[in-house]
Tab-separated table of C-alpha atoms and ligand atoms in Angstrom:
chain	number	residue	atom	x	y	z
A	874	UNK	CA	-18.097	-46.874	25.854
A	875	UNK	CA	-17.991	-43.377	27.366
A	876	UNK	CA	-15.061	-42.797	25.600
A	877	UNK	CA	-16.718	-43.165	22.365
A	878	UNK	CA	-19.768	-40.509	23.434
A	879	UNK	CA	-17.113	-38.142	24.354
A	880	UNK	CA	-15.162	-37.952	21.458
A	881	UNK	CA	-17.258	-36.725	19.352
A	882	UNK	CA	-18.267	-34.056	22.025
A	883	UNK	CA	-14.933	-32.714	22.775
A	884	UNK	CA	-13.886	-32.214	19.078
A	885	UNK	CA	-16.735	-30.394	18.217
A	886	UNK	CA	-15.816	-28.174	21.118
A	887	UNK	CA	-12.346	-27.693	19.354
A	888	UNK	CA	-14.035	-27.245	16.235
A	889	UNK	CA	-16.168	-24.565	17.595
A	890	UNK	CA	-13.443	-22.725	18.956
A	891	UNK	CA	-11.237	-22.986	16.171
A	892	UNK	CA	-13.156	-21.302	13.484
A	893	UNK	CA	-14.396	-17.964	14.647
A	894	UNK	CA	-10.388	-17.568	14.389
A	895	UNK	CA	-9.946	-17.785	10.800
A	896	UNK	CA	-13.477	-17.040	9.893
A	897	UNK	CA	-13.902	-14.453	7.028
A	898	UNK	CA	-15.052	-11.542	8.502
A	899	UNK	CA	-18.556	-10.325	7.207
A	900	UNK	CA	-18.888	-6.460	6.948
A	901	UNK	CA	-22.376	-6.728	5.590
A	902	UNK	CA	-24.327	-3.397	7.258
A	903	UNK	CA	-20.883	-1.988	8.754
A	904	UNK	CA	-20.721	2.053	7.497
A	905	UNK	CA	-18.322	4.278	6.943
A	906	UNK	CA	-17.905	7.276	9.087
A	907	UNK	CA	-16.001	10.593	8.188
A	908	UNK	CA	-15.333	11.306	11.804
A	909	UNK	CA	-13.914	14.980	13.146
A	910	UNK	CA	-12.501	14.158	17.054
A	911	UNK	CA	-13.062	16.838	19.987
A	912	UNK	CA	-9.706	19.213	20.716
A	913	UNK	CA	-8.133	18.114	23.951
A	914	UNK	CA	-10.452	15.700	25.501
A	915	UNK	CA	-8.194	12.867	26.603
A	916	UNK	CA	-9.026	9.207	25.876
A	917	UNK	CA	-11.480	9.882	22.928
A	918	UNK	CA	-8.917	8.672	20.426
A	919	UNK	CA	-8.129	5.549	22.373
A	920	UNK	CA	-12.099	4.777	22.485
A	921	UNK	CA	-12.454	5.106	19.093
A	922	UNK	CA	-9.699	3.001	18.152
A	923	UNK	CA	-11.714	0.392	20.782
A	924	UNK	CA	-14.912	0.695	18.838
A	925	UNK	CA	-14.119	1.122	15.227
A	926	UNK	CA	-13.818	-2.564	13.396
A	927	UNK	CA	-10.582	0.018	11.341
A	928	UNK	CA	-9.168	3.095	10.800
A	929	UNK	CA	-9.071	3.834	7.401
A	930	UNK	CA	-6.498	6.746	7.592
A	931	UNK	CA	-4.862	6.513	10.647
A	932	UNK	CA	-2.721	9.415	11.523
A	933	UNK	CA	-3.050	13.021	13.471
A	934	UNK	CA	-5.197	14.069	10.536
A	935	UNK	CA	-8.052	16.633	11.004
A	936	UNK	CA	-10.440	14.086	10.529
A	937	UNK	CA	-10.450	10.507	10.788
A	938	UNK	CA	-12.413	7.683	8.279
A	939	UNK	CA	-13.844	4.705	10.539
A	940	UNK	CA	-15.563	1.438	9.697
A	941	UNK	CA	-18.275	0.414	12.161
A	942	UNK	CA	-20.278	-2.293	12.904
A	943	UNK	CA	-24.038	-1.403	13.147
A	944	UNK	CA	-24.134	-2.166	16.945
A	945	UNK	CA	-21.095	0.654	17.640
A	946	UNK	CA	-22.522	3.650	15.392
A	947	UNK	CA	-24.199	5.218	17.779
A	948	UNK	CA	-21.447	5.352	20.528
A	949	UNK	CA	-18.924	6.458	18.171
A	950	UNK	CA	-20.787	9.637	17.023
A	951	UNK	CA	-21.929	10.506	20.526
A	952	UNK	CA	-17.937	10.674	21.045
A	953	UNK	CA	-17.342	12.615	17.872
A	954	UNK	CA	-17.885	16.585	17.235
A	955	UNK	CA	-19.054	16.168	13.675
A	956	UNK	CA	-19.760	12.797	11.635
A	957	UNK	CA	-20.962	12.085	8.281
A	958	UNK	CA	-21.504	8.672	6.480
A	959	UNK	CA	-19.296	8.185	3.409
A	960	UNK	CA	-20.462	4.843	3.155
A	961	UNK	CA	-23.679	2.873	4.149
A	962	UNK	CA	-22.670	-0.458	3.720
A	963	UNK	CA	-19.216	-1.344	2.832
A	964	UNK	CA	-20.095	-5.193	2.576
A	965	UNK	CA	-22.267	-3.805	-0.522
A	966	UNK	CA	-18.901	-1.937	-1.732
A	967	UNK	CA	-16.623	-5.206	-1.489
A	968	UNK	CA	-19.384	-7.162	-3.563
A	969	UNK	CA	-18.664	-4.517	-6.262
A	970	UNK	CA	-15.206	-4.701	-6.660
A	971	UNK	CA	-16.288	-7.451	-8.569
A	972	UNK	CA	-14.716	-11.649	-9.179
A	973	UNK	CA	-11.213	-12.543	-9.399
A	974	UNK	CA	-10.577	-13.600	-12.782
A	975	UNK	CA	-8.549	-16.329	-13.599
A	976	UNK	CA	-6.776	-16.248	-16.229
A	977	UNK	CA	-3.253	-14.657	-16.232
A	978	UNK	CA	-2.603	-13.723	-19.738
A	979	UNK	CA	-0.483	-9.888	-19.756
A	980	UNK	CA	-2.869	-8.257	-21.773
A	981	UNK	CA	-4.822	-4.958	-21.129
A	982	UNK	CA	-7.671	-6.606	-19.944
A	983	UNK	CA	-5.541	-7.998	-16.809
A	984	UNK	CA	-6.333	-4.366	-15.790
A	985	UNK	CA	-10.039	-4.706	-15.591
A	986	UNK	CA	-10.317	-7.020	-12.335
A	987	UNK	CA	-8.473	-7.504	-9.012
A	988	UNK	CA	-6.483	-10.629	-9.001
A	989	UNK	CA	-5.618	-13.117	-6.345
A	990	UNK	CA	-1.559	-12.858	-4.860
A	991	UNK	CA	-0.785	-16.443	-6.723
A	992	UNK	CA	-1.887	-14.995	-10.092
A	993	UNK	CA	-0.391	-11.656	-9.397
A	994	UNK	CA	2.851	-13.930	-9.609
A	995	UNK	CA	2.094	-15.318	-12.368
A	996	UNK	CA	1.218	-12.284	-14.408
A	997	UNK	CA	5.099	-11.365	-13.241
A	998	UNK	CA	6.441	-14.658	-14.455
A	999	UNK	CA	4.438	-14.181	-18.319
A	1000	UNK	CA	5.377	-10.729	-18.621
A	1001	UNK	CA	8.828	-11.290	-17.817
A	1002	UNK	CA	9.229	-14.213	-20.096
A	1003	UNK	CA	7.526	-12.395	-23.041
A	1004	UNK	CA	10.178	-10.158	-22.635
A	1005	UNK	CA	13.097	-11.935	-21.305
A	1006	UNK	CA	16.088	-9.880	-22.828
A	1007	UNK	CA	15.672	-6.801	-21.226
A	1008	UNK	CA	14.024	-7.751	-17.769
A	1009	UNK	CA	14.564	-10.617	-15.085
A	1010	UNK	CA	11.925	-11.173	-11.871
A	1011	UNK	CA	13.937	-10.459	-8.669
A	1012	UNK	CA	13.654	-10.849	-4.779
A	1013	UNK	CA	14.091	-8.484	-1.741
A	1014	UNK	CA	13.939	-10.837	0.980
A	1015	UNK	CA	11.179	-12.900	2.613
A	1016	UNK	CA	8.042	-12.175	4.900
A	1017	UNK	CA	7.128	-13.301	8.405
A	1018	UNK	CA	5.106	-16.499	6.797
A	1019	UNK	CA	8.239	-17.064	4.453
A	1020	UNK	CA	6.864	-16.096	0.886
A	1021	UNK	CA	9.388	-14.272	-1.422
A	1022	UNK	CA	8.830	-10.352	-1.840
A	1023	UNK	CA	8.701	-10.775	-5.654
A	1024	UNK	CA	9.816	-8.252	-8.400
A	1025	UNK	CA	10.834	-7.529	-12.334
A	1026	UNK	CA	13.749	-5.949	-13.217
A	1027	UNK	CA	13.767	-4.079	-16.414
A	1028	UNK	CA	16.666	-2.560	-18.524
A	1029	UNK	CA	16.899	-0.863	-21.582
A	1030	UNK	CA	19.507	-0.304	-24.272
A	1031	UNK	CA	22.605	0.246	-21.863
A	1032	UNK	CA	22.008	-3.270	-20.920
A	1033	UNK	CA	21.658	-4.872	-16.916
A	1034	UNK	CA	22.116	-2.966	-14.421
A	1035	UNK	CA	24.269	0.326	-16.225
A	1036	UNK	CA	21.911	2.766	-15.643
A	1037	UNK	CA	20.607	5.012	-11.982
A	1038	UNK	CA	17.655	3.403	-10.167
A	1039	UNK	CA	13.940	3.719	-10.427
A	1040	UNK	CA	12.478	1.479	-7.484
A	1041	UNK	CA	8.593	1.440	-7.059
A	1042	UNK	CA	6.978	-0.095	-4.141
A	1043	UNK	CA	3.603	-1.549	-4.326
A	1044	UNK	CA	0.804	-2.720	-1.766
A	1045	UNK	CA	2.670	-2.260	1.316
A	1046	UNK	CA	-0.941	-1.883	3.129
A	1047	UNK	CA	-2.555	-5.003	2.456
A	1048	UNK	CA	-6.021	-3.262	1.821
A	1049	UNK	CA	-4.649	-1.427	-0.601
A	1050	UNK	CA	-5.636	-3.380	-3.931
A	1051	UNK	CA	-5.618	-0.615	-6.309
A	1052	UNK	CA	-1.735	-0.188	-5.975
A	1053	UNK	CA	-1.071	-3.489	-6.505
A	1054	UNK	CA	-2.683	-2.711	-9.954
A	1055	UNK	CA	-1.307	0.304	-10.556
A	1056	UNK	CA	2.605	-0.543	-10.201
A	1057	UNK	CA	2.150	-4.069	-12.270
A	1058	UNK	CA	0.456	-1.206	-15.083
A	1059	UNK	CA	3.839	0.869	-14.969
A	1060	UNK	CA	6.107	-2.680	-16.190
A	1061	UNK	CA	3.545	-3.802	-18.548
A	1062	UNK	CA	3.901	-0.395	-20.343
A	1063	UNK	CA	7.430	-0.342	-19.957
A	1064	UNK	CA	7.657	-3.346	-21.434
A	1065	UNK	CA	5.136	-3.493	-24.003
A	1066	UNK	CA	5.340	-0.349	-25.317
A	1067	UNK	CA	8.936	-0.159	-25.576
A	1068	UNK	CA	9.161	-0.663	-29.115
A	1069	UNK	CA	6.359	1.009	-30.503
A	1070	UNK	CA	6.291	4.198	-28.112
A	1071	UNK	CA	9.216	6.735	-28.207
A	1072	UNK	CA	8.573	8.448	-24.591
A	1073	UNK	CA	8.404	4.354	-23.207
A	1074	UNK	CA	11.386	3.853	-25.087
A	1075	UNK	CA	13.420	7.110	-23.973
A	1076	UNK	CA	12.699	6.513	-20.407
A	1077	UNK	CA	13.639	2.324	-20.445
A	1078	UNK	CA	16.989	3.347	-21.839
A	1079	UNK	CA	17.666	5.534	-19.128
A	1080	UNK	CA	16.692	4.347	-16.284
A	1081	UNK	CA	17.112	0.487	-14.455
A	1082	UNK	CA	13.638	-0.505	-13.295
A	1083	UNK	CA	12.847	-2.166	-10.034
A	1084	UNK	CA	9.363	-2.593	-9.535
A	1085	UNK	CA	7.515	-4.366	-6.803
A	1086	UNK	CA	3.940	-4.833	-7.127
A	1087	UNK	CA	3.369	-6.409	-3.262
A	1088	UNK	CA	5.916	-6.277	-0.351
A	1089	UNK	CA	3.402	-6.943	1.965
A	1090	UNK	CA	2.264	-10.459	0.602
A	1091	UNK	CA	1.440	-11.795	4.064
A	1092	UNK	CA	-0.851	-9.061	4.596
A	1093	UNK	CA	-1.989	-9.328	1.199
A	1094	UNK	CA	-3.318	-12.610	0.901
A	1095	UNK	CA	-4.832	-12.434	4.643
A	1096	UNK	CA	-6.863	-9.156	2.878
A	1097	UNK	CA	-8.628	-11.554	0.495
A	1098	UNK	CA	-8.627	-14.885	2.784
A	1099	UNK	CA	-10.302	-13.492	6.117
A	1100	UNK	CA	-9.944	-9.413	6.657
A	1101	UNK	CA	-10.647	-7.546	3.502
A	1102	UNK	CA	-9.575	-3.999	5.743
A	1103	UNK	CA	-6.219	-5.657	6.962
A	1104	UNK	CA	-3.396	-3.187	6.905
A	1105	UNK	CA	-0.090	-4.646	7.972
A	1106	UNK	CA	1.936	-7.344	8.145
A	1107	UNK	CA	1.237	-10.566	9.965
A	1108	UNK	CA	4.044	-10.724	12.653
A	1109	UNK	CA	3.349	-11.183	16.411
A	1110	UNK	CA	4.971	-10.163	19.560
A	1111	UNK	CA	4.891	-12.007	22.783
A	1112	UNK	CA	3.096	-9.433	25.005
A	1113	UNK	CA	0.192	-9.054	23.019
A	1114	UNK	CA	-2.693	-10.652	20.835
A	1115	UNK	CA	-2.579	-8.446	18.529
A	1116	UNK	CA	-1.229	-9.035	15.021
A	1117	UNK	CA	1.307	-6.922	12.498
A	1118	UNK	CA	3.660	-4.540	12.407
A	1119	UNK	CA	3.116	-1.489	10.066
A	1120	UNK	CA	5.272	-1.640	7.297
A	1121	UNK	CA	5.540	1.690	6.348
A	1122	UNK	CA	6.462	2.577	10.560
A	1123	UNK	CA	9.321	0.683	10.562
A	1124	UNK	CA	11.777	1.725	7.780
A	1125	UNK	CA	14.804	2.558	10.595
A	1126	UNK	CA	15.230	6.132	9.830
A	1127	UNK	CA	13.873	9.054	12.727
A	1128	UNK	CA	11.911	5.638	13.786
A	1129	UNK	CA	12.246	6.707	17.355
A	1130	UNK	CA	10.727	9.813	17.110
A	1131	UNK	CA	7.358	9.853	18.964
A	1132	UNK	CA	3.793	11.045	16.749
A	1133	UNK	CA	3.771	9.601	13.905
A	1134	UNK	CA	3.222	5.979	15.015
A	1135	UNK	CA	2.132	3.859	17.538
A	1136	UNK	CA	3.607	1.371	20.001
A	1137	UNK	CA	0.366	-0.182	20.489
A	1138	UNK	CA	0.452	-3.506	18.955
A	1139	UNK	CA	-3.617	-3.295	18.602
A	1140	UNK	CA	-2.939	-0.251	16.382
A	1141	UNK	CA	-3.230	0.336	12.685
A	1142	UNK	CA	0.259	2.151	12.729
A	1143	UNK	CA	2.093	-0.127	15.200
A	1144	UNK	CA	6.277	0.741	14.684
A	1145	UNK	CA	7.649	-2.810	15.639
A	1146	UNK	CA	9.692	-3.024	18.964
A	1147	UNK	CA	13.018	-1.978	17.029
A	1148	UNK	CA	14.122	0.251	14.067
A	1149	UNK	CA	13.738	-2.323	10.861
A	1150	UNK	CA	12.574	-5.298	12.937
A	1151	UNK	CA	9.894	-6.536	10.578
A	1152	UNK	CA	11.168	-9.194	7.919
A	1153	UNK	CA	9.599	-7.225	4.851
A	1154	UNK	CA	11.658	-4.045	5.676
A	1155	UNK	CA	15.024	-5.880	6.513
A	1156	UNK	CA	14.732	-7.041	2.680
A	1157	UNK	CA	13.227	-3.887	1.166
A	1158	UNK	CA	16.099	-1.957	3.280
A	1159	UNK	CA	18.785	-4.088	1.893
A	1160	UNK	CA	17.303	-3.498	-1.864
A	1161	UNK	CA	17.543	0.136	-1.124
A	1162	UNK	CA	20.938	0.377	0.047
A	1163	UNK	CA	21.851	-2.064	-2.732
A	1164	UNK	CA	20.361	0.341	-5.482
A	1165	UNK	CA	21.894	3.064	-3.938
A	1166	UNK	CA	25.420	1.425	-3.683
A	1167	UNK	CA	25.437	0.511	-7.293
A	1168	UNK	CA	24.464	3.368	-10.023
A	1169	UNK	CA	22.026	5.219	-7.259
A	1170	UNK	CA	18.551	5.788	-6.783
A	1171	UNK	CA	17.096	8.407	-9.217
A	1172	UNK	CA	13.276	8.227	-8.713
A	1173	UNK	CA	11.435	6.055	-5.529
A	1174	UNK	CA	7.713	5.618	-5.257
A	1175	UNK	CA	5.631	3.936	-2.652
A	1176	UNK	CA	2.400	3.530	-4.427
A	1177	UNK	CA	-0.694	3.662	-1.488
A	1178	UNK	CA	-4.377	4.095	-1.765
A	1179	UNK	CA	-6.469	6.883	-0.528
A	1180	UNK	CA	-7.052	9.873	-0.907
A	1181	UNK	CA	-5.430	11.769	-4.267
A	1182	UNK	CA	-1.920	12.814	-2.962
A	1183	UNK	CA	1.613	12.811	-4.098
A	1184	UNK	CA	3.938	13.430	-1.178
A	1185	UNK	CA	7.821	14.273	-0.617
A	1186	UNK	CA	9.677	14.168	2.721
A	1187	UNK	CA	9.344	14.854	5.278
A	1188	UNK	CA	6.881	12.934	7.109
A	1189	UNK	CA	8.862	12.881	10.660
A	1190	UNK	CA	9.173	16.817	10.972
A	1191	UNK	CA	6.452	19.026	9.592
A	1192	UNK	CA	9.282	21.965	9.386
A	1193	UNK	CA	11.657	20.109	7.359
A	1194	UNK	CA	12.283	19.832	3.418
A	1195	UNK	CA	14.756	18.002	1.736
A	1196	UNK	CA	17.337	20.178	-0.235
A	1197	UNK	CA	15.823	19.615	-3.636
A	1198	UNK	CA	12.175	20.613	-2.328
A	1199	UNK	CA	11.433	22.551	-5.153
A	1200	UNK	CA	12.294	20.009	-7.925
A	1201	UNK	CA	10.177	17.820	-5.954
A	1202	UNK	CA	7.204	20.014	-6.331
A	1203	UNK	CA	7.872	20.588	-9.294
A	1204	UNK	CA	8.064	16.759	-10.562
A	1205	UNK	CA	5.194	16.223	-8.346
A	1206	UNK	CA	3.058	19.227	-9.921
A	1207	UNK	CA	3.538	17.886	-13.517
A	1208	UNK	CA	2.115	14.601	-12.539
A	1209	UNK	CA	-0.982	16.155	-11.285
A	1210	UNK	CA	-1.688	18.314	-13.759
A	1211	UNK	CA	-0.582	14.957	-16.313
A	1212	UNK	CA	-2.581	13.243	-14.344
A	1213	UNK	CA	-5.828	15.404	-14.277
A	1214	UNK	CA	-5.671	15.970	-18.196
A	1215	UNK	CA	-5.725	12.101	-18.866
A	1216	UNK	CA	-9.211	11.798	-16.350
A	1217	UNK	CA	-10.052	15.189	-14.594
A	1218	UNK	CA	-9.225	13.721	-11.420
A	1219	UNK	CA	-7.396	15.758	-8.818
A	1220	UNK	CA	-4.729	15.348	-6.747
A	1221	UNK	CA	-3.118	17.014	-3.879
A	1222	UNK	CA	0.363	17.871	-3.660
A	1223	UNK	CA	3.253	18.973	-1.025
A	1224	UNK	CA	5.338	17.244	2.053
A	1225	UNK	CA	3.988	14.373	3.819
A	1226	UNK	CA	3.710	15.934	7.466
A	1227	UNK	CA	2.244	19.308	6.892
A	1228	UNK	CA	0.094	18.030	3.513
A	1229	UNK	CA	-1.209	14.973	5.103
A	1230	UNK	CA	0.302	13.783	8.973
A	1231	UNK	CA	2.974	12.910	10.668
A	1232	UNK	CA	5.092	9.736	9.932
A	1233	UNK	CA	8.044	8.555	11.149
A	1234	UNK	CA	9.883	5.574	10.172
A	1235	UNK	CA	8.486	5.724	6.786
A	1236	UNK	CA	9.951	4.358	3.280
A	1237	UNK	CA	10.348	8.029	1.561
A	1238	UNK	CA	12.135	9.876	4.870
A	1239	UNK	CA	14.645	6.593	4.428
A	1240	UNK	CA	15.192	6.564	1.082
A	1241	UNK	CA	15.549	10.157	0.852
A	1242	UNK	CA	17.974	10.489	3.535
A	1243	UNK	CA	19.961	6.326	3.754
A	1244	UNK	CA	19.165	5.689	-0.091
A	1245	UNK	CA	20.053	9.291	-1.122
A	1246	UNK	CA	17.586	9.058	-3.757
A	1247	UNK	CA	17.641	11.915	-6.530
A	1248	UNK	CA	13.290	11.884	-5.941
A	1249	UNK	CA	11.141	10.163	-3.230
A	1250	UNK	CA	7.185	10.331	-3.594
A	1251	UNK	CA	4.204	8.819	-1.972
A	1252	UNK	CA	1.310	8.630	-4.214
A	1253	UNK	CA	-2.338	8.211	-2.468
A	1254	UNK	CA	-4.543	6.586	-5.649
A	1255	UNK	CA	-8.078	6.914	-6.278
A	1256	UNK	CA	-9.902	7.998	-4.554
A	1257	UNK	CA	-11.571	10.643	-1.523
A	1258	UNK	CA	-13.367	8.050	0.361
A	1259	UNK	CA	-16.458	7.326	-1.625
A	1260	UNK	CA	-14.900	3.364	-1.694
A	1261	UNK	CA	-11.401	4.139	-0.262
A	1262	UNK	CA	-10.148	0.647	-0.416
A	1263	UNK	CA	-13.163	-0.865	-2.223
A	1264	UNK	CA	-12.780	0.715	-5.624
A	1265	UNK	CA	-14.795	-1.136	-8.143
A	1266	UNK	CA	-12.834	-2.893	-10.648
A	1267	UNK	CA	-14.685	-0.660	-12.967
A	1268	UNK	CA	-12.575	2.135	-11.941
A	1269	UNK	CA	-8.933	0.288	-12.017
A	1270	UNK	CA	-8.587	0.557	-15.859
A	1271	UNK	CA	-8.563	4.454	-15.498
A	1272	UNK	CA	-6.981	4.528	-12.045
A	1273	UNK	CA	-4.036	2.733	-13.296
A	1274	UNK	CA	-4.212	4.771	-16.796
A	1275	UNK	CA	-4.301	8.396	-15.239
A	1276	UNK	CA	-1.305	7.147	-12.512
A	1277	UNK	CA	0.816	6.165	-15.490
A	1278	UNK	CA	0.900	8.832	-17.036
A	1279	UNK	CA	2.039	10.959	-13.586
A	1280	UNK	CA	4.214	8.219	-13.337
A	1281	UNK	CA	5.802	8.766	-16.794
A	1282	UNK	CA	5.757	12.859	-16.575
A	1283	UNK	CA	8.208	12.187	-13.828
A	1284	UNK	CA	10.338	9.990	-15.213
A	1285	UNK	CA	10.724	12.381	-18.272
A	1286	UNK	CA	12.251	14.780	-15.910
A	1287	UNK	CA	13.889	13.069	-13.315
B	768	ZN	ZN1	-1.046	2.883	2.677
């Protein structure tokens, strides 16, 4: 008889403990803090990183942008020189980036809410088979919980595979919904407007797209199952609690050079233990070297949210340009100013390290260098901080708009 009162006992116990685990984590009253750190006082950075819930922009940037709990405000602006709030509540924010919708037809209106990772597949799968002569979804490998990183080919006139590379990259921070949109808007135009638009047309038959919307779909889906602010992959290491590598800190080029990411596993911007040692950037690293084996890689872009930016290498050395700097800026100062006379919104341009912070091990330093591609940009979407990750879905529509057409001034010149 004991036996029987126990039971029950015991496996609510396990219940108990089992479910602050997976839990969805509530950020109802958390703010947002633009946070400016003290010069040369050791340990302030590490006490931060204890205290803030995330960091938004992690980096050596002048300033950092910190989510805290209501309980931890206090302490972290004692420990701060300057701090302003750039958000109140960023539960309030999340309830505005409004429902997933369900449906999964590829029409414009896709483009006016954020979608859930199984219909982001599926909006692949139509578009591709509304347009199944000149494009075909592809692969690059599989993540650490064994989903495929899923992608659409598209060709133009020359037919499969003649023509130099264009490879985009999309979501490879998990929080980073807007990109997601943003690169899936770049092959529904090249697709759908191929016939009717001459510039869409022009660019299709010269180039061999590549375009992957999420190559972080691990991270992904945990962002909209239980962490909305979750940044990198979902792999684990033996020595620590802590979950995920950074994706974009462990592409194995100048990996091993220290300050521009961490070997914390706790951190935002943890590197891995080895060069290339997550499972997402052993496939995207094989893609690139493919590309680059077979016609070449013309144009790369690693689409990331925020802050305004487009960036060129370097991100490992702050003194150090790739050869073709100036057609970079160049490319890169056309899409601003193509970008700003579609919406008015601004962007930032010049190399990663001095323009924004260091980074090593990241995808444009590798493809630039290992891919030898023609062009390699980072674009930071929409927008300054006012939502960072939470932009309302009312703003993807022109988000995605304005980037497209950056997007497409390049590819007119590249
Ligand atoms: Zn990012």
């Amino acid at each position: 008889m004991k036996s029987l009162l126990w039971t029950p006992f015991l496996l609510s116990l396990a219940l108990a403990t089992a479910i602050p685990r997976d839990a969805k984590v509530d950020y109802n009253g958390y703010k947002v803090l633009r946070i400016e750190l003290p010069k040369d006082v050791v340990g302030v950075e590490a006490q931060i990183n204890d205290l803030a819930a995330h960091i938004l922009n992690p980096g050596k940037g002048k300033q950092l942008d910190v989510v805290v709990s209501p309980d931890n405000i206090d302490s972290i602006t004692e420990l701060a020189v300057n701090s302003t709030i750039i958000a109140d509540d960023i539960g309030e924010a999340f309830a505005e980036e409004g429902e997933f919708a369900s449906y999964a037809v590829p029409s414009e209106t896709w483009f006016t809410a954020y979608h859930s990772y199984n219909d982001h597949l599926q909006f692949l799968r139509d578009l591709q088979g509304g347009f199944a002569g000149q494009s075909e979804i592809i692969t690059a490998g599989t993540s650490v919980q064994g989903r495929a990183l899923t992608g659409i080919h598209i060709w133009g006139s020359g037919g499969k595979g003649s023509k130099p590379a264009v490879l985009f990259h999309g979501t490879v921070h998990a929080r980073e919904w807007i990109s997601t949109m943003a690169v899936e808007y770049m092959a529904w135009q090249l697709l759908t407007k191929y016939s009717t638009d001459a510039s869409v047309k022009a660019v299709v038959d010269k180039f061999d797209f590549y375009i992957m919307p999420v190559v972080n779909p691990d991270g992904f889906v945990y962002s909209q199952t239980t962490d909305r602010l979750w940044r990198k992959n979902r792999q684990t290491v033996s020595s620590s609690s802590c979950v995920g590598r950074d994706i974009n800190r462990n592409w194995p080029y100048k990996w091993e050079v220290p300050g521009g990411a961490s070997t914390n596993p706790c951190s935002e911007t943890f590197k891995g233990l080895a060069p290339g040692d997550a499972p997402e950037n052993k496939g995207l690293v094989a893609q690139v070297n493919q590309l680059r084996d077979l016609r070449g890689i013309r144009l790369y872009l690693d689409i990331h949210s925020y802050g305004q930016y487009i960036l060129w290498p370097y991100g490992y050395n702050c003194n150090l340009q790739p050869e073709n700097a100036a057609a970079h800026r160049s490319l890169a100062s056309a899409a601003a100013s193509a970008i700003s006379a579609v919406s008015g919104t601004r962007y930032t341009i010049g190399p990663a390290c001095s323009t924004l912070y260091a980074t090593t091990g990241d995808s444009t330093d590798y493809t630039d260098v290992t891919g030898q591609a023609t062009y390699s940009y980072t674009y930071e979407l929409r927008d300054t901080g006012r939502y960072g990750f939470s932009l309302p879905a009312s703003q993807i529509q022109a988000t995605v708009r304005e980037t497209w057409a950056g997007v497409l001034s390049m590819l007119r010149s590249a």
